[in-house]
mmCIF file of C-alpha atoms and ligand atoms in Angstrom:
data_model
loop_
_atom_site.group_PDB
_atom_site.id
_atom_site.type_symbol
_atom_site.label_atom_id
_atom_site.label_comp_id
_atom_site.label_asym_id
_atom_site.label_seq_id
_atom_site.Cartn_x
_atom_site.Cartn_y
_atom_site.Cartn_z
ATOM 1 C CA MET A 1 -19.660 10.657 -10.060
ATOM 2 C CA SER A 2 -17.949 13.154 -7.020
ATOM 3 C CA ALA A 3 -14.591 13.791 -7.667
ATOM 4 C CA GLN A 4 -12.152 13.044 -4.826
ATOM 5 C CA THR A 5 -8.658 13.891 -3.812
ATOM 6 C CA ILE A 6 -7.153 10.235 -3.151
ATOM 7 C CA ALA A 7 -3.120 10.213 -1.847
ATOM 8 C CA PHE A 8 -0.629 7.406 -2.908
ATOM 9 C CA LEU A 9 2.482 6.211 -1.322
ATOM 10 C CA GLY A 10 4.355 3.490 -3.389
ATOM 11 C CA ALA A 11 2.749 4.615 -6.506
ATOM 12 C CA THR A 12 5.873 3.281 -8.710
ATOM 13 C CA GLY A 13 5.292 -0.028 -7.595
ATOM 14 C CA GLY A 14 2.703 -2.353 -9.828
ATOM 15 C CA CYS A 15 -0.494 -3.000 -7.735
ATOM 16 C CA THR A 16 -0.754 1.239 -6.438
ATOM 17 C CA ASN A 17 0.152 2.134 -10.183
ATOM 18 C CA ALA A 18 -2.854 -0.045 -11.484
ATOM 19 C CA CYS A 19 -4.903 1.921 -8.568
ATOM 20 C CA LEU A 20 -3.482 5.156 -9.076
ATOM 21 C CA SER A 21 -4.450 4.851 -13.333
ATOM 22 C CA TYR A 22 -8.049 3.941 -12.594
ATOM 23 C CA THR A 23 -8.034 6.645 -10.017
ATOM 24 C CA LEU A 24 -7.565 8.582 -12.435
ATOM 25 C CA LEU A 25 -8.647 7.593 -15.853
ATOM 26 C CA ASN A 26 -12.276 7.854 -13.773
ATOM 27 C CA GLY A 27 -12.099 11.356 -13.189
ATOM 28 C CA HIS A 28 -10.818 11.781 -9.510
ATOM 29 C CA ASN A 29 -7.791 13.372 -8.269
ATOM 30 C CA ALA A 30 -4.467 12.003 -6.623
ATOM 31 C CA ILE A 31 -1.542 12.991 -5.270
ATOM 32 C CA ALA A 32 0.928 10.423 -5.064
ATOM 33 C CA LEU A 33 4.592 10.547 -3.145
ATOM 34 C CA ALA A 34 7.125 9.110 -5.429
ATOM 35 C CA ARG A 35 11.042 8.902 -4.842
ATOM 36 C CA ASN A 36 11.104 9.533 -8.558
ATOM 37 C CA PRO A 37 8.493 11.695 -10.629
ATOM 38 C CA GLU A 38 9.858 10.535 -13.859
ATOM 39 C CA LYS A 39 9.542 6.701 -13.469
ATOM 40 C CA LEU A 40 5.672 7.480 -11.869
ATOM 41 C CA THR A 41 5.156 9.852 -15.427
ATOM 42 C CA THR A 42 6.688 7.155 -17.487
ATOM 43 C CA GLN A 43 4.526 4.441 -15.722
ATOM 44 C CA LEU A 44 1.432 6.146 -16.162
ATOM 45 C CA LEU A 45 1.664 7.492 -19.647
ATOM 46 C CA SER A 46 2.333 3.441 -20.546
ATOM 47 C CA GLN A 47 -1.580 2.611 -19.017
ATOM 48 C CA PRO A 48 -4.002 2.465 -21.832
ATOM 49 C CA GLY A 49 -6.160 5.683 -22.345
ATOM 50 C CA LEU A 50 -4.320 7.806 -19.728
ATOM 51 C CA THR A 51 -2.548 11.295 -21.380
ATOM 52 C CA GLN A 52 -0.496 14.524 -20.376
ATOM 53 C CA SER A 53 -3.195 16.159 -20.452
ATOM 54 C CA ILE A 54 -5.295 14.002 -17.786
ATOM 55 C CA LEU A 55 -1.696 14.048 -15.317
ATOM 56 C CA ASP A 56 -1.720 17.995 -15.743
ATOM 57 C CA LYS A 57 -5.361 18.241 -14.422
ATOM 58 C CA HIS A 58 -5.434 15.475 -11.814
ATOM 59 C CA LEU A 59 -1.900 14.585 -10.457
ATOM 60 C CA ARG A 60 -0.089 16.046 -7.930
ATOM 61 C CA VAL A 61 3.327 14.527 -8.065
ATOM 62 C CA ILE A 62 5.324 14.992 -4.421
ATOM 63 C CA GLN A 63 8.990 13.995 -4.467
ATOM 64 C CA GLY A 64 10.520 12.513 -1.865
ATOM 65 C CA ASP A 65 11.010 9.961 0.895
ATOM 66 C CA ALA A 66 7.446 8.077 2.402
ATOM 67 C CA ARG A 67 9.529 8.211 5.618
ATOM 68 C CA ASP A 68 9.522 11.523 5.832
ATOM 69 C CA ILE A 69 7.056 12.768 7.893
ATOM 70 C CA GLU A 70 6.885 16.074 6.446
ATOM 71 C CA THR A 71 7.148 14.876 2.718
ATOM 72 C CA VAL A 72 4.249 12.531 3.784
ATOM 73 C CA MET A 73 2.155 15.434 5.157
ATOM 74 C CA LYS A 74 1.955 17.332 2.016
ATOM 75 C CA THR A 75 0.313 14.162 0.247
ATOM 76 C CA LEU A 76 -2.349 14.324 2.062
ATOM 77 C CA ILE A 77 -2.808 17.993 2.573
ATOM 78 C CA VAL A 78 -5.337 19.099 -0.325
ATOM 79 C CA SER A 79 -5.259 22.819 0.131
ATOM 80 C CA THR A 80 -4.906 24.887 3.153
ATOM 81 C CA THR A 81 -5.738 28.588 4.460
ATOM 82 C CA GLU A 82 -5.410 30.245 7.768
ATOM 83 C CA GLN A 83 -9.143 29.458 8.364
ATOM 84 C CA SER A 84 -9.644 25.688 7.163
ATOM 85 C CA THR A 85 -7.751 22.559 5.712
ATOM 86 C CA THR A 86 -8.768 19.885 2.661
ATOM 87 C CA LEU A 87 -7.566 16.675 3.198
ATOM 88 C CA VAL A 88 -7.238 13.289 0.894
ATOM 89 C CA THR A 89 -10.320 10.828 1.224
ATOM 90 C CA HIS A 90 -8.554 8.223 1.354
ATOM 91 C CA VAL A 91 -4.716 6.915 1.573
ATOM 92 C CA ILE A 92 -3.498 3.879 -0.694
ATOM 93 C CA SER A 93 -0.301 2.761 0.287
ATOM 94 C CA GLY A 94 1.964 0.100 -1.846
ATOM 95 C CA VAL A 95 5.265 1.069 -0.087
ATOM 96 C CA GLY A 96 7.918 -2.006 -0.579
ATOM 97 C CA GLY A 97 11.115 -3.184 -1.219
ATOM 98 C CA THR A 98 12.107 -5.287 -4.357
ATOM 99 C CA GLY A 99 13.563 -8.859 -2.764
ATOM 100 C CA GLN A 100 16.605 -10.826 -3.741
ATOM 101 C CA PHE A 101 16.849 -14.372 -3.657
ATOM 102 C CA VAL A 102 20.261 -15.431 -1.249
ATOM 103 C CA LEU A 103 22.201 -18.111 -0.847
ATOM 104 C CA SER A 104 24.826 -16.832 1.185
ATOM 105 C CA LYS A 105 25.823 -13.680 3.833
ATOM 106 C CA PRO A 106 28.858 -11.833 4.859
ATOM 107 C CA SER A 107 31.626 -13.457 7.477
ATOM 108 C CA PRO A 108 30.404 -12.441 10.909
ATOM 109 C CA CYS A 109 33.929 -11.406 11.372
ATOM 110 C CA ALA A 110 34.313 -7.751 9.430
ATOM 111 C CA GLN A 111 38.214 -8.015 8.355
ATOM 112 C CA ILE A 112 37.191 -11.793 6.379
ATOM 113 C CA PRO A 113 35.781 -10.608 3.104
ATOM 114 C CA ILE A 114 34.281 -13.380 2.957
ATOM 115 C CA ARG A 115 30.313 -14.795 2.667
ATOM 116 C CA ILE A 116 29.093 -17.600 3.941
ATOM 117 C CA PRO A 117 26.498 -20.096 3.208
ATOM 118 C CA THR A 118 23.077 -19.548 4.541
ATOM 119 C CA ILE A 119 19.724 -20.827 4.559
ATOM 120 C CA PRO A 120 17.941 -19.599 0.457
ATOM 121 C CA HIS A 121 15.918 -16.088 1.541
ATOM 122 C CA ILE A 122 15.010 -13.473 0.061
ATOM 123 C CA SER A 123 16.619 -10.332 1.621
ATOM 124 C CA ILE A 124 15.362 -7.008 0.381
ATOM 125 C CA PRO A 125 17.667 -3.074 0.957
ATOM 126 C CA ASN A 126 15.579 -1.845 4.023
ATOM 127 C CA PRO A 127 13.900 -4.771 5.725
ATOM 128 C CA HIS A 128 11.487 -2.435 7.755
ATOM 129 C CA ILE A 129 10.327 -0.287 5.058
ATOM 130 C CA THR A 130 6.503 -1.217 5.728
ATOM 131 C CA GLU A 131 6.644 -0.512 8.803
ATOM 132 C CA GLU A 132 8.442 3.178 9.031
ATOM 133 C CA SER A 133 6.498 4.630 5.936
ATOM 134 C CA THR A 134 3.412 3.092 7.921
ATOM 135 C CA SER A 135 4.806 4.827 11.054
ATOM 136 C CA ALA A 136 5.891 8.129 9.728
ATOM 137 C CA LEU A 137 2.088 7.909 7.727
ATOM 138 C CA LEU A 138 0.867 7.362 11.274
ATOM 139 C CA ALA A 139 3.044 10.083 13.078
ATOM 140 C CA ALA A 140 2.129 12.705 9.815
ATOM 141 C CA LEU A 141 -1.772 12.034 10.372
ATOM 142 C CA GLY A 142 -1.092 13.043 14.298
ATOM 143 C CA ARG A 143 0.606 16.564 13.481
ATOM 144 C CA ILE A 144 -1.995 17.472 11.151
ATOM 145 C CA ALA A 145 -4.535 16.730 13.705
ATOM 146 C CA ASP A 146 -2.639 18.424 16.446
ATOM 147 C CA GLU A 147 -2.039 21.448 13.845
ATOM 148 C CA ARG A 148 -4.188 21.835 11.322
ATOM 149 C CA PHE A 149 -7.281 21.901 13.182
ATOM 150 C CA THR A 150 -8.444 23.769 16.351
ATOM 151 C CA CYS A 151 -9.580 19.972 17.709
ATOM 152 C CA PHE A 152 -9.310 16.402 17.346
ATOM 153 C CA ASP A 153 -13.080 16.253 16.670
ATOM 154 C CA GLU A 154 -13.027 18.217 13.538
ATOM 155 C CA TYR A 155 -10.435 16.337 12.371
ATOM 156 C CA ALA A 156 -11.917 12.978 13.349
ATOM 157 C CA ALA A 157 -14.947 14.044 10.848
ATOM 158 C CA VAL A 158 -12.392 14.370 7.499
ATOM 159 C CA ALA A 159 -9.913 11.795 8.755
ATOM 160 C CA PRO A 160 -8.988 9.425 5.798
ATOM 161 C CA ARG A 161 -9.210 6.438 5.055
ATOM 162 C CA VAL A 162 -6.286 4.305 4.810
ATOM 163 C CA THR A 163 -5.558 0.917 2.695
ATOM 164 C CA ILE A 164 -1.869 -0.670 3.081
ATOM 165 C CA ILE A 165 -1.378 -3.504 0.715
ATOM 166 C CA SER A 166 0.875 -6.490 3.158
ATOM 167 C CA SER A 167 0.512 -10.351 2.100
ATOM 168 C CA THR A 168 -0.664 -13.864 3.065
ATOM 169 C CA GLY A 169 0.690 -15.986 4.352
ATOM 170 C CA ILE A 170 1.704 -13.582 7.699
ATOM 171 C CA LYS A 171 -1.384 -13.832 9.962
ATOM 172 C CA LYS A 172 -1.605 -16.804 12.464
ATOM 173 C CA GLY A 173 -4.398 -18.967 12.690
ATOM 174 C CA VAL A 174 -5.772 -17.985 8.902
ATOM 175 C CA ARG A 175 -4.986 -20.296 6.263
ATOM 176 C CA ASP A 176 -4.326 -18.573 2.690
ATOM 177 C CA VAL A 177 -1.348 -19.846 1.789
ATOM 178 C CA PRO A 178 -1.203 -23.496 -0.137
ATOM 179 C CA MET A 179 1.030 -26.130 1.604
ATOM 180 C CA LEU A 180 3.405 -26.786 -1.561
ATOM 181 C CA CYS A 181 3.971 -22.955 -1.255
ATOM 182 C CA LYS A 182 5.094 -23.150 2.120
ATOM 183 C CA PRO A 183 9.013 -23.708 1.636
ATOM 184 C CA LEU A 184 8.740 -20.442 -0.035
ATOM 185 C CA TYR A 185 7.047 -18.515 2.263
ATOM 186 C CA ALA A 186 9.518 -19.501 4.473
ATOM 187 C CA ALA A 187 12.107 -17.732 2.939
ATOM 188 C CA LEU A 188 10.195 -14.950 2.670
ATOM 189 C CA GLU A 189 10.866 -14.176 6.291
ATOM 190 C CA VAL A 190 12.221 -10.462 6.438
ATOM 191 C CA PRO A 191 9.574 -8.605 4.399
ATOM 192 C CA HIS A 192 6.768 -11.014 6.268
ATOM 193 C CA LYS A 193 8.340 -9.796 9.911
ATOM 194 C CA ASP A 194 8.303 -6.173 8.135
ATOM 195 C CA LYS A 195 4.947 -6.343 7.131
ATOM 196 C CA MET A 196 3.445 -8.051 10.266
ATOM 197 C CA GLN A 197 4.903 -4.694 12.571
ATOM 198 C CA MET A 198 3.280 -2.664 9.867
ATOM 199 C CA GLU A 199 0.040 -4.276 10.714
ATOM 200 C CA ARG A 200 0.635 -4.515 14.220
ATOM 201 C CA LEU A 201 0.977 -0.541 14.094
ATOM 202 C CA LEU A 202 -2.649 -0.119 12.553
ATOM 203 C CA THR A 203 -4.106 -3.012 15.091
ATOM 204 C CA LEU A 204 -2.342 -0.626 17.743
ATOM 205 C CA GLU A 205 -3.859 2.781 16.107
ATOM 206 C CA GLN A 206 -7.535 1.054 15.841
ATOM 207 C CA GLU A 207 -7.250 0.350 19.642
ATOM 208 C CA ARG A 208 -7.049 3.970 20.664
ATOM 209 C CA LYS A 209 -10.525 3.995 19.870
ATOM 210 C CA GLU A 210 -10.832 7.716 21.519
ATOM 211 C CA SER A 211 -8.793 9.246 18.881
ATOM 212 C CA LEU A 212 -8.387 7.336 15.553
ATOM 213 C CA LEU A 213 -6.421 8.391 13.294
ATOM 214 C CA CYS A 214 -7.225 7.044 10.069
ATOM 215 C CA GLY A 215 -10.928 7.012 8.810
ATOM 216 C CA GLY A 216 -10.847 3.261 9.306
ATOM 217 C CA HIS A 217 -8.032 0.981 7.349
ATOM 218 C CA VAL A 218 -8.210 -1.836 5.081
ATOM 219 C CA ILE A 219 -5.308 -4.429 5.161
ATOM 220 C CA VAL A 220 -5.170 -5.921 1.206
ATOM 221 C CA ARG A 221 -3.140 -9.296 1.510
ATOM 222 C CA PRO A 222 -2.239 -10.526 -1.833
ATOM 223 C CA SER A 223 -1.032 -13.912 -2.643
ATOM 224 C CA LEU A 224 2.138 -14.310 -4.550
ATOM 225 C CA LEU A 225 2.094 -11.469 -7.117
ATOM 226 C CA GLY A 226 2.688 -11.309 -10.892
ATOM 227 C CA GLY A 227 2.354 -8.837 -13.847
ATOM 228 C CA ASP A 228 3.135 -5.304 -13.956
ATOM 229 C CA HIS A 229 1.533 -2.499 -13.548
ATOM 230 C CA ARG A 230 0.273 -2.295 -16.740
ATOM 231 C CA ILE A 231 -4.280 -2.426 -16.820
ATOM 232 C CA ALA A 232 -6.413 -3.970 -19.818
ATOM 233 C CA GLY A 233 -6.932 -1.702 -21.893
ATOM 234 C CA PRO A 234 -11.136 -0.608 -23.002
ATOM 235 C CA GLY A 235 -12.904 -3.577 -23.923
ATOM 236 C CA VAL A 236 -9.899 -6.077 -22.874
ATOM 237 C CA ASP A 237 -10.761 -8.902 -20.113
ATOM 238 C CA SER A 238 -8.619 -8.057 -17.139
ATOM 239 C CA GLY A 239 -10.055 -11.312 -14.930
ATOM 240 C CA TYR A 240 -11.707 -9.781 -12.842
ATOM 241 C CA ALA A 241 -14.150 -12.213 -12.336
ATOM 242 C CA ARG A 242 -12.099 -14.755 -11.914
ATOM 243 C CA LEU A 243 -10.550 -12.835 -8.724
ATOM 244 C CA ARG A 244 -11.072 -14.484 -5.413
ATOM 245 C CA VAL A 245 -11.738 -12.226 -2.209
ATOM 246 C CA GLY A 246 -11.264 -13.975 0.950
ATOM 247 C CA THR A 247 -11.389 -12.769 4.638
ATOM 248 C CA GLU A 248 -9.364 -13.789 7.532
ATOM 249 C CA ARG A 249 -13.018 -15.830 8.561
ATOM 250 C CA ARG A 250 -13.240 -16.763 5.165
ATOM 251 C CA PRO A 251 -10.025 -17.605 3.541
ATOM 252 C CA GLU A 252 -9.490 -17.798 -0.031
ATOM 253 C CA VAL A 253 -5.951 -20.017 -0.847
ATOM 254 C CA GLY A 254 -4.268 -19.220 -3.998
ATOM 255 C CA TYR A 255 -0.432 -19.265 -5.871
ATOM 256 C CA THR A 256 -0.862 -15.997 -7.471
ATOM 257 C CA VAL A 257 -2.362 -12.605 -8.161
ATOM 258 C CA GLY A 258 -1.411 -9.946 -10.945
ATOM 259 C CA ARG A 259 -0.422 -6.302 -9.582
ATOM 260 C CA ALA A 260 -2.827 -4.971 -11.902
ATOM 261 C CA LEU A 261 -6.001 -7.029 -10.376
ATOM 262 C CA VAL A 262 -4.739 -5.839 -7.143
ATOM 263 C CA GLY A 263 -4.897 -2.332 -8.031
ATOM 264 C CA GLU A 264 -8.662 -2.782 -9.973
ATOM 265 C CA TRP A 265 -9.992 -4.696 -6.974
ATOM 266 C CA ILE A 266 -8.715 -1.353 -4.336
ATOM 267 C CA TYR A 267 -9.414 0.705 -6.881
ATOM 268 C CA ARG A 268 -13.552 -0.513 -7.313
ATOM 269 C CA GLU A 269 -14.157 -1.446 -3.833
ATOM 270 C CA VAL A 270 -11.954 1.524 -1.726
ATOM 271 C CA VAL A 271 -11.853 4.401 -4.056
ATOM 272 C CA LYS A 272 -14.801 3.977 -5.832
ATOM 273 C CA GLY A 273 -17.065 1.995 -3.187
ATOM 274 C CA GLY A 274 -15.769 3.911 -0.222
ATOM 275 C CA GLY A 275 -14.645 0.224 1.296
ATOM 276 C CA ASP A 276 -17.268 0.240 4.107
ATOM 277 C CA ARG A 277 -17.708 -3.209 4.062
ATOM 278 C CA TRP A 278 -13.897 -3.905 4.369
ATOM 279 C CA VAL A 279 -12.793 -1.766 7.076
ATOM 280 C CA GLY A 280 -11.203 -3.740 9.998
ATOM 281 C CA GLU A 281 -10.492 -6.801 7.464
ATOM 282 C CA GLY A 282 -7.827 -8.412 6.230
ATOM 283 C CA VAL A 283 -8.515 -9.259 2.513
ATOM 284 C CA ILE A 284 -7.129 -11.917 1.101
ATOM 285 C CA LEU A 285 -6.653 -11.266 -2.822
ATOM 286 C CA THR A 286 -5.504 -14.294 -5.051
ATOM 287 C CA LYS A 287 -7.188 -16.180 -8.444
HETATM 288 N N1 LIG B 1 6.050 -9.925 -4.459
HETATM 289 C C1 LIG B 1 5.397 -10.176 -4.137
HETATM 290 O O1 LIG B 1 5.032 -11.649 -4.449
HETATM 291 C C2 LIG B 1 4.342 -9.671 -3.180
HETATM 292 C C3 LIG B 1 3.187 -10.536 -2.299
HETATM 293 C C4 LIG B 1 2.395 -10.180 -1.465
HETATM 294 C C5 LIG B 1 2.674 -8.878 -0.997
HETATM 295 N N2 LIG B 1 3.471 -8.082 -1.836
HETATM 296 C C6 LIG B 1 3.570 -6.384 -1.295
HETATM 297 O O2 LIG B 1 3.129 -6.101 -2.188
HETATM 298 C C7 LIG B 1 3.142 -4.451 -2.131
HETATM 299 C C8 LIG B 1 3.129 -3.776 -3.553
HETATM 300 O O3 LIG B 1 3.927 -4.977 -4.122
HETATM 301 P P1 LIG B 1 4.179 -4.048 -5.917
HETATM 302 O O4 LIG B 1 5.053 -5.260 -6.245
HETATM 303 O O5 LIG B 1 3.214 -4.011 -6.318
HETATM 304 O O6 LIG B 1 5.239 -3.053 -5.628
HETATM 305 P P2 LIG B 1 6.943 -2.923 -5.523
HETATM 306 O O7 LIG B 1 7.488 -3.292 -6.537
HETATM 307 O O8 LIG B 1 7.673 -4.018 -4.424
HETATM 308 O O9 LIG B 1 6.739 -1.519 -4.964
HETATM 309 C C9 LIG B 1 7.469 -0.949 -3.827
HETATM 310 C C10 LIG B 1 7.026 0.531 -3.654
HETATM 311 O O10 LIG B 1 7.490 0.967 -2.598
HETATM 312 C C11 LIG B 1 8.724 2.376 -3.087
HETATM 313 N N3 LIG B 1 8.957 2.698 -1.911
HETATM 314 C C12 LIG B 1 10.094 2.052 -1.092
HETATM 315 N N4 LIG B 1 10.988 2.481 -0.970
HETATM 316 C C13 LIG B 1 10.359 3.718 -0.449
HETATM 317 C C14 LIG B 1 10.468 4.922 0.348
HETATM 318 N N5 LIG B 1 11.767 5.220 1.327
HETATM 319 N N6 LIG B 1 10.131 5.935 0.035
HETATM 320 C C15 LIG B 1 9.269 6.406 -1.235
HETATM 321 N N7 LIG B 1 8.886 5.095 -1.783
HETATM 322 C C16 LIG B 1 9.746 3.547 -1.377
HETATM 323 C C17 LIG B 1 8.993 2.068 -4.903
HETATM 324 O O11 LIG B 1 9.234 3.456 -4.913
HETATM 325 P P3 LIG B 1 10.574 3.091 -5.928
HETATM 326 O O12 LIG B 1 9.909 2.593 -7.186
HETATM 327 O O13 LIG B 1 11.263 4.474 -6.160
HETATM 328 O O14 LIG B 1 11.213 2.101 -5.852
HETATM 329 C C18 LIG B 1 7.867 1.122 -5.437
HETATM 330 O O15 LIG B 1 6.799 2.154 -5.391
HETATM 331 C C19 LIG B 1 4.644 -4.233 -1.572
HETATM 332 O O16 LIG B 1 5.021 -3.671 -0.034
HETATM 333 C C20 LIG B 1 5.301 -5.997 -1.449
HETATM 334 O O17 LIG B 1 6.364 -6.270 -0.436
HETATM 335 C C21 LIG B 1 4.574 -8.714 -2.549
#
């Protein structure tokens, strides 16, 4: 197996942390951006088989915000000298915001400190986080291409492949949500609009054709997420054989999927497998 270096954004999220754990356990190197490095290390050390010496040998943590272009650039560059720059081969992003179910909103009049009833919906602290972090990622790739390579073709030959975690229920005309879940998905309008904007940025990027910043992109659309970051230990069935994988042309419809399984799929198909088969696809993952 050849060691490669993979960049992770949102690595304290369940899906991405699981993928990062499989990556490290299988001898690859990783650079992870985290707002809270201690939280990341604690999560990783709770994974079966991951030790401090594996983290010391294979993981570099960059502290910062995924919306900050300079910080993202540091996460994408493995090494650099006057003569050459080595980039990560893949970027895996599971940046998102933790939602809260709300039944009221502040009064439109700032002087009246009351909340008024509203249609029940999910509210997140930054409703544009996935769009903003994807925009920063593309800007960081653009700056690296301009500043670290002598010509665009030289950059294009090593441009990282980008895999982002989006959601089911956002692509018009694709039946990937069970009828019974429709009311719940209606309450997810805010995070879903953000995911649509994130996907739009990647679609626009793909249309550039002449000057593509990503070495192909893969959009992962899990159904409702359950469980946490913890992966199955050796000899324990993770349930991978029961994971159903669909695409826009051949959707799979299901209710939920475990975060650790999503991470395992991204590890197996993208990190280990390279992801060629899934480039340009919206991959539906469900149980
Ligand atoms: N919940 C669902 O049912 C569902 C279904 C489909 C898709 N999704 C989406 O799937 C993705 C992965 O979900 P998940 O549950 O595995 O992860 P998650 O718990 O939503 O974690 C989000 C990650 O983003 C990071 N993050 C947020 N803002 C950041 C910022 N400004 N700078 C740097 N990092 C930032 C968080 O870091 P901190 O630890 O510092 O907060 C965390 O690592 C998310 O985008 C989620 O919205 C969710």
